[in-house]
Each structure stands twice: as C-alpha cells, then as structure tokens.
Amino acid sequence: MKPPITHNSAASRFEATVDGRLCVAEYRLHGAVMTMTHTLVPPPLEGHGIAAALVAAALGHARAAGWRVRPACSYVARYMQRHRDTLDLLAT
C-alpha cells in the first residue's frame, strides 16, 4: 500500500491518512539537519508499508533540500540501514 503522502511543514511531519486514520513521520529541523523523531502508524494499519513510505518521502525531501538526517527514531535508523542508498544523508 502506497498512500498519498503530504508534507505538513507547519507541524514538522509527513502525513498520510489511510482508512480515516492519520499516520505520521515527525521531525525537527535545526539548520540543515532533519532529526527524525517519531513514526506512528495505528496498529490496524501496521505491516502494510505505510511507515516505510512516510520515511522514504521524508528522506527524499531531505535529499532535495540538501539536508542531513539524524535518525532519533529507531524505525528510521533501521530503514536507513536496510536502504543503504540513504546512508549518505546521515548527519555526522
């Protein structure tokens, strides 16, 4: 499942609404470093690739903006390890 994802910059998160439920990947931006702080997919929607789609959208946005990424969220850290093409985004 690949839901439509929007960037809600005012709330510092990427969002998708699936079956009337809000799914998010939240971040904080400090200069050119996006700290990914939390992903949330309601339990009935877990296991359908929604969190992965949210994180992919966030990382794609970071890349396009020239930002580095600090994965404070364990899901984001695991995602980046599984998708090694994103490791160049890691903030030092």
mmCIF file with all atom_site columns, C-alpha atoms in Angstrom:
data_model
loop_
_atom_site.group_PDB
_atom_site.id
_atom_site.type_symbol
_atom_site.label_atom_id
_atom_site.label_alt_id
_atom_site.label_comp_id
_atom_site.label_asym_id
_atom_site.label_entity_id
_atom_site.label_seq_id
_atom_site.pdbx_PDB_ins_code
_atom_site.Cartn_x
_atom_site.Cartn_y
_atom_site.Cartn_z
_atom_site.occupancy
_atom_site.B_iso_or_equiv
_atom_site.pdbx_formal_charge
_atom_site.auth_seq_id
_atom_site.auth_comp_id
_atom_site.auth_asym_id
_atom_site.auth_atom_id
_atom_site.pdbx_PDB_model_num
ATOM 1  C CA . MET A 1 1  ? 0.000  0.000  0.000  1.00 0.00 ? 1  MET A CA 1
ATOM 2  C CA . LYS A 1 2  ? 1.440  3.360  -1.002 1.00 0.00 ? 2  LYS A CA 1
ATOM 3  C CA . PRO A 1 3  ? -0.865 6.091  0.286  1.00 0.00 ? 3  PRO A CA 1
ATOM 4  C CA . PRO A 1 4  ? -0.696 9.728  -0.833 1.00 0.00 ? 4  PRO A CA 1
ATOM 5  C CA . ILE A 1 5  ? 1.784  11.483 1.442  1.00 0.00 ? 5  ILE A CA 1
ATOM 6  C CA . THR A 1 6  ? 1.830  15.178 2.221  1.00 0.00 ? 6  THR A CA 1
ATOM 7  C CA . HIS A 1 7  ? 4.475  17.305 3.889  1.00 0.00 ? 7  HIS A CA 1
ATOM 8  C CA . ASN A 1 8  ? 2.891  19.319 6.668  1.00 0.00 ? 8  ASN A CA 1
ATOM 9  C CA . SER A 1 9  ? 5.775  21.723 7.264  1.00 0.00 ? 9  SER A CA 1
ATOM 10 C CA . ALA A 1 10 ? 3.805  23.719 9.853  1.00 0.00 ? 10 ALA A CA 1
ATOM 11 C CA . ALA A 1 11 ? 3.546  20.571 12.010 1.00 0.00 ? 11 ALA A CA 1
ATOM 12 C CA . SER A 1 12 ? 7.038  19.296 11.026 1.00 0.00 ? 12 SER A CA 1
ATOM 13 C CA . ARG A 1 13 ? 5.810  15.964 9.756  1.00 0.00 ? 13 ARG A CA 1
ATOM 14 C CA . PHE A 1 14 ? 4.958  13.867 6.749  1.00 0.00 ? 14 PHE A CA 1
ATOM 15 C CA . GLU A 1 15 ? 1.399  12.563 6.793  1.00 0.00 ? 15 GLU A CA 1
ATOM 16 C CA . ALA A 1 16 ? -0.851 10.004 5.180  1.00 0.00 ? 16 ALA A CA 1
ATOM 17 C CA . THR A 1 17 ? -4.468 9.321  6.023  1.00 0.00 ? 17 THR A CA 1
ATOM 18 C CA . VAL A 1 18 ? -5.408 5.684  5.492  1.00 0.00 ? 18 VAL A CA 1
ATOM 19 C CA . ASP A 1 19 ? -8.892 4.364  6.261  1.00 0.00 ? 19 ASP A CA 1
ATOM 20 C CA . GLY A 1 20 ? -9.581 7.606  8.125  1.00 0.00 ? 20 GLY A CA 1
ATOM 21 C CA . ARG A 1 21 ? -6.525 7.164  10.380 1.00 0.00 ? 21 ARG A CA 1
ATOM 22 C CA . LEU A 1 22 ? -3.599 9.586  10.471 1.00 0.00 ? 22 LEU A CA 1
ATOM 23 C CA . CYS A 1 23 ? -0.101 8.122  10.009 1.00 0.00 ? 23 CYS A CA 1
ATOM 24 C CA . VAL A 1 24 ? 2.942  10.355 10.529 1.00 0.00 ? 24 VAL A CA 1
ATOM 25 C CA . ALA A 1 25 ? 6.705  10.641 10.395 1.00 0.00 ? 25 ALA A CA 1
ATOM 26 C CA . GLU A 1 26 ? 7.715  13.564 12.597 1.00 0.00 ? 26 GLU A CA 1
ATOM 27 C CA . TYR A 1 27 ? 10.912 15.576 12.545 1.00 0.00 ? 27 TYR A CA 1
ATOM 28 C CA . ARG A 1 28 ? 12.669 18.620 13.965 1.00 0.00 ? 28 ARG A CA 1
ATOM 29 C CA . LEU A 1 29 ? 14.758 20.849 11.746 1.00 0.00 ? 29 LEU A CA 1
ATOM 30 C CA . HIS A 1 30 ? 17.875 22.543 13.105 1.00 0.00 ? 30 HIS A CA 1
ATOM 31 C CA . GLY A 1 31 ? 19.688 24.402 10.377 1.00 0.00 ? 31 GLY A CA 1
ATOM 32 C CA . ALA A 1 32 ? 20.228 21.831 7.635  1.00 0.00 ? 32 ALA A CA 1
ATOM 33 C CA . VAL A 1 33 ? 19.778 18.785 9.898  1.00 0.00 ? 33 VAL A CA 1
ATOM 34 C CA . MET A 1 34 ? 16.454 16.969 9.949  1.00 0.00 ? 34 MET A CA 1
ATOM 35 C CA . THR A 1 35 ? 16.151 14.928 13.143 1.00 0.00 ? 35 THR A CA 1
ATOM 36 C CA . MET A 1 36 ? 13.562 12.215 12.525 1.00 0.00 ? 36 MET A CA 1
ATOM 37 C CA . THR A 1 37 ? 11.921 11.846 15.933 1.00 0.00 ? 37 THR A CA 1
ATOM 38 C CA . HIS A 1 38 ? 8.931  9.533  15.582 1.00 0.00 ? 38 HIS A CA 1
ATOM 39 C CA . THR A 1 39 ? 6.882  7.451  13.211 1.00 0.00 ? 39 THR A CA 1
ATOM 40 C CA . LEU A 1 40 ? 3.324  6.460  14.020 1.00 0.00 ? 40 LEU A CA 1
ATOM 41 C CA . VAL A 1 41 ? 1.088  4.053  12.171 1.00 0.00 ? 41 VAL A CA 1
ATOM 42 C CA . PRO A 1 42 ? -2.035 2.904  14.063 1.00 0.00 ? 42 PRO A CA 1
ATOM 43 C CA . PRO A 1 43 ? -1.891 -0.834 14.903 1.00 0.00 ? 43 PRO A CA 1
ATOM 44 C CA . PRO A 1 44 ? -4.657 -1.896 12.491 1.00 0.00 ? 44 PRO A CA 1
ATOM 45 C CA . LEU A 1 45 ? -2.568 -0.440 9.620  1.00 0.00 ? 45 LEU A CA 1
ATOM 46 C CA . GLU A 1 46 ? 0.830  -1.818 10.609 1.00 0.00 ? 46 GLU A CA 1
ATOM 47 C CA . GLY A 1 47 ? 2.646  -4.131 8.235  1.00 0.00 ? 47 GLY A CA 1
ATOM 48 C CA . HIS A 1 48 ? 1.416  -2.525 5.028  1.00 0.00 ? 48 HIS A CA 1
ATOM 49 C CA . GLY A 1 49 ? 4.484  -0.410 4.230  1.00 0.00 ? 49 GLY A CA 1
ATOM 50 C CA . ILE A 1 50 ? 2.962  2.883  5.333  1.00 0.00 ? 50 ILE A CA 1
ATOM 51 C CA . ALA A 1 51 ? 5.787  3.812  7.721  1.00 0.00 ? 51 ALA A CA 1
ATOM 52 C CA . ALA A 1 52 ? 8.332  2.943  5.025  1.00 0.00 ? 52 ALA A CA 1
ATOM 53 C CA . ALA A 1 53 ? 6.523  5.168  2.527  1.00 0.00 ? 53 ALA A CA 1
ATOM 54 C CA . LEU A 1 54 ? 6.455  8.051  5.025  1.00 0.00 ? 54 LEU A CA 1
ATOM 55 C CA . VAL A 1 55 ? 10.161 7.707  5.799  1.00 0.00 ? 55 VAL A CA 1
ATOM 56 C CA . ALA A 1 56 ? 11.051 7.404  2.118  1.00 0.00 ? 56 ALA A CA 1
ATOM 57 C CA . ALA A 1 57 ? 9.142  10.628 1.428  1.00 0.00 ? 57 ALA A CA 1
ATOM 58 C CA . ALA A 1 58 ? 10.886 12.402 4.309  1.00 0.00 ? 58 ALA A CA 1
ATOM 59 C CA . LEU A 1 59 ? 14.328 11.247 3.199  1.00 0.00 ? 59 LEU A CA 1
ATOM 60 C CA . GLY A 1 60 ? 13.584 12.215 -0.393 1.00 0.00 ? 60 GLY A CA 1
ATOM 61 C CA . HIS A 1 61 ? 12.581 15.671 0.791  1.00 0.00 ? 61 HIS A CA 1
ATOM 62 C CA . ALA A 1 62 ? 15.752 15.960 2.867  1.00 0.00 ? 62 ALA A CA 1
ATOM 63 C CA . ARG A 1 63 ? 17.871 14.973 -0.123 1.00 0.00 ? 63 ARG A CA 1
ATOM 64 C CA . ALA A 1 64 ? 16.151 17.502 -2.396 1.00 0.00 ? 64 ALA A CA 1
ATOM 65 C CA . ALA A 1 65 ? 16.585 20.250 0.218  1.00 0.00 ? 65 ALA A CA 1
ATOM 66 C CA . GLY A 1 66 ? 20.260 19.430 0.794  1.00 0.00 ? 66 GLY A CA 1
ATOM 67 C CA . TRP A 1 67 ? 19.650 18.451 4.420  1.00 0.00 ? 67 TRP A CA 1
ATOM 68 C CA . ARG A 1 68 ? 21.383 15.824 6.519  1.00 0.00 ? 68 ARG A CA 1
ATOM 69 C CA . VAL A 1 69 ? 19.342 13.386 8.597  1.00 0.00 ? 69 VAL A CA 1
ATOM 70 C CA . ARG A 1 70 ? 19.712 12.332 12.226 1.00 0.00 ? 70 ARG A CA 1
ATOM 71 C CA . PRO A 1 71 ? 17.570 9.222  12.868 1.00 0.00 ? 71 PRO A CA 1
ATOM 72 C CA . ALA A 1 72 ? 16.452 9.620  16.507 1.00 0.00 ? 72 ALA A CA 1
ATOM 73 C CA . CYS A 1 73 ? 13.572 7.241  15.755 1.00 0.00 ? 73 CYS A CA 1
ATOM 74 C CA . SER A 1 74 ? 14.597 3.568  15.830 1.00 0.00 ? 74 SER A CA 1
ATOM 75 C CA . TYR A 1 75 ? 12.366 2.775  12.852 1.00 0.00 ? 75 TYR A CA 1
ATOM 76 C CA . VAL A 1 76 ? 14.092 5.444  10.743 1.00 0.00 ? 76 VAL A CA 1
ATOM 77 C CA . ALA A 1 77 ? 17.525 4.153  11.791 1.00 0.00 ? 77 ALA A CA 1
ATOM 78 C CA . ARG A 1 78 ? 16.572 0.590  10.758 1.00 0.00 ? 78 ARG A CA 1
ATOM 79 C CA . TYR A 1 79 ? 15.072 1.870  7.496  1.00 0.00 ? 79 TYR A CA 1
ATOM 80 C CA . MET A 1 80 ? 18.289 3.675  6.611  1.00 0.00 ? 80 MET A CA 1
ATOM 81 C CA . GLN A 1 81 ? 20.382 0.584  7.402  1.00 0.00 ? 81 GLN A CA 1
ATOM 82 C CA . ARG A 1 82 ? 18.141 -1.541 5.136  1.00 0.00 ? 82 ARG A CA 1
ATOM 83 C CA . HIS A 1 83 ? 18.225 1.108  2.384  1.00 0.00 ? 83 HIS A CA 1
ATOM 84 C CA . ARG A 1 84 ? 21.933 1.760  2.171  1.00 0.00 ? 84 ARG A CA 1
ATOM 85 C CA . ASP A 1 85 ? 21.457 4.307  -0.599 1.00 0.00 ? 85 ASP A CA 1
ATOM 86 C CA . THR A 1 86 ? 20.176 6.667  2.104  1.00 0.00 ? 86 THR A CA 1
ATOM 87 C CA . LEU A 1 87 ? 23.253 6.438  4.344  1.00 0.00 ? 87 LEU A CA 1
ATOM 88 C CA . ASP A 1 88 ? 24.915 9.380  2.600  1.00 0.00 ? 88 ASP A CA 1
ATOM 89 C CA . LEU A 1 89 ? 22.237 11.547 4.230  1.00 0.00 ? 89 LEU A CA 1
ATOM 90 C CA . LEU A 1 90 ? 23.398 10.734 7.770  1.00 0.00 ? 90 LEU A CA 1
ATOM 91 C CA . ALA A 1 91 ? 24.403 13.738 9.836  1.00 0.00 ? 91 ALA A CA 1
ATOM 92 C CA . THR A 1 92 ? 27.820 13.382 11.449 1.00 0.00 ? 92 THR A CA 1
#
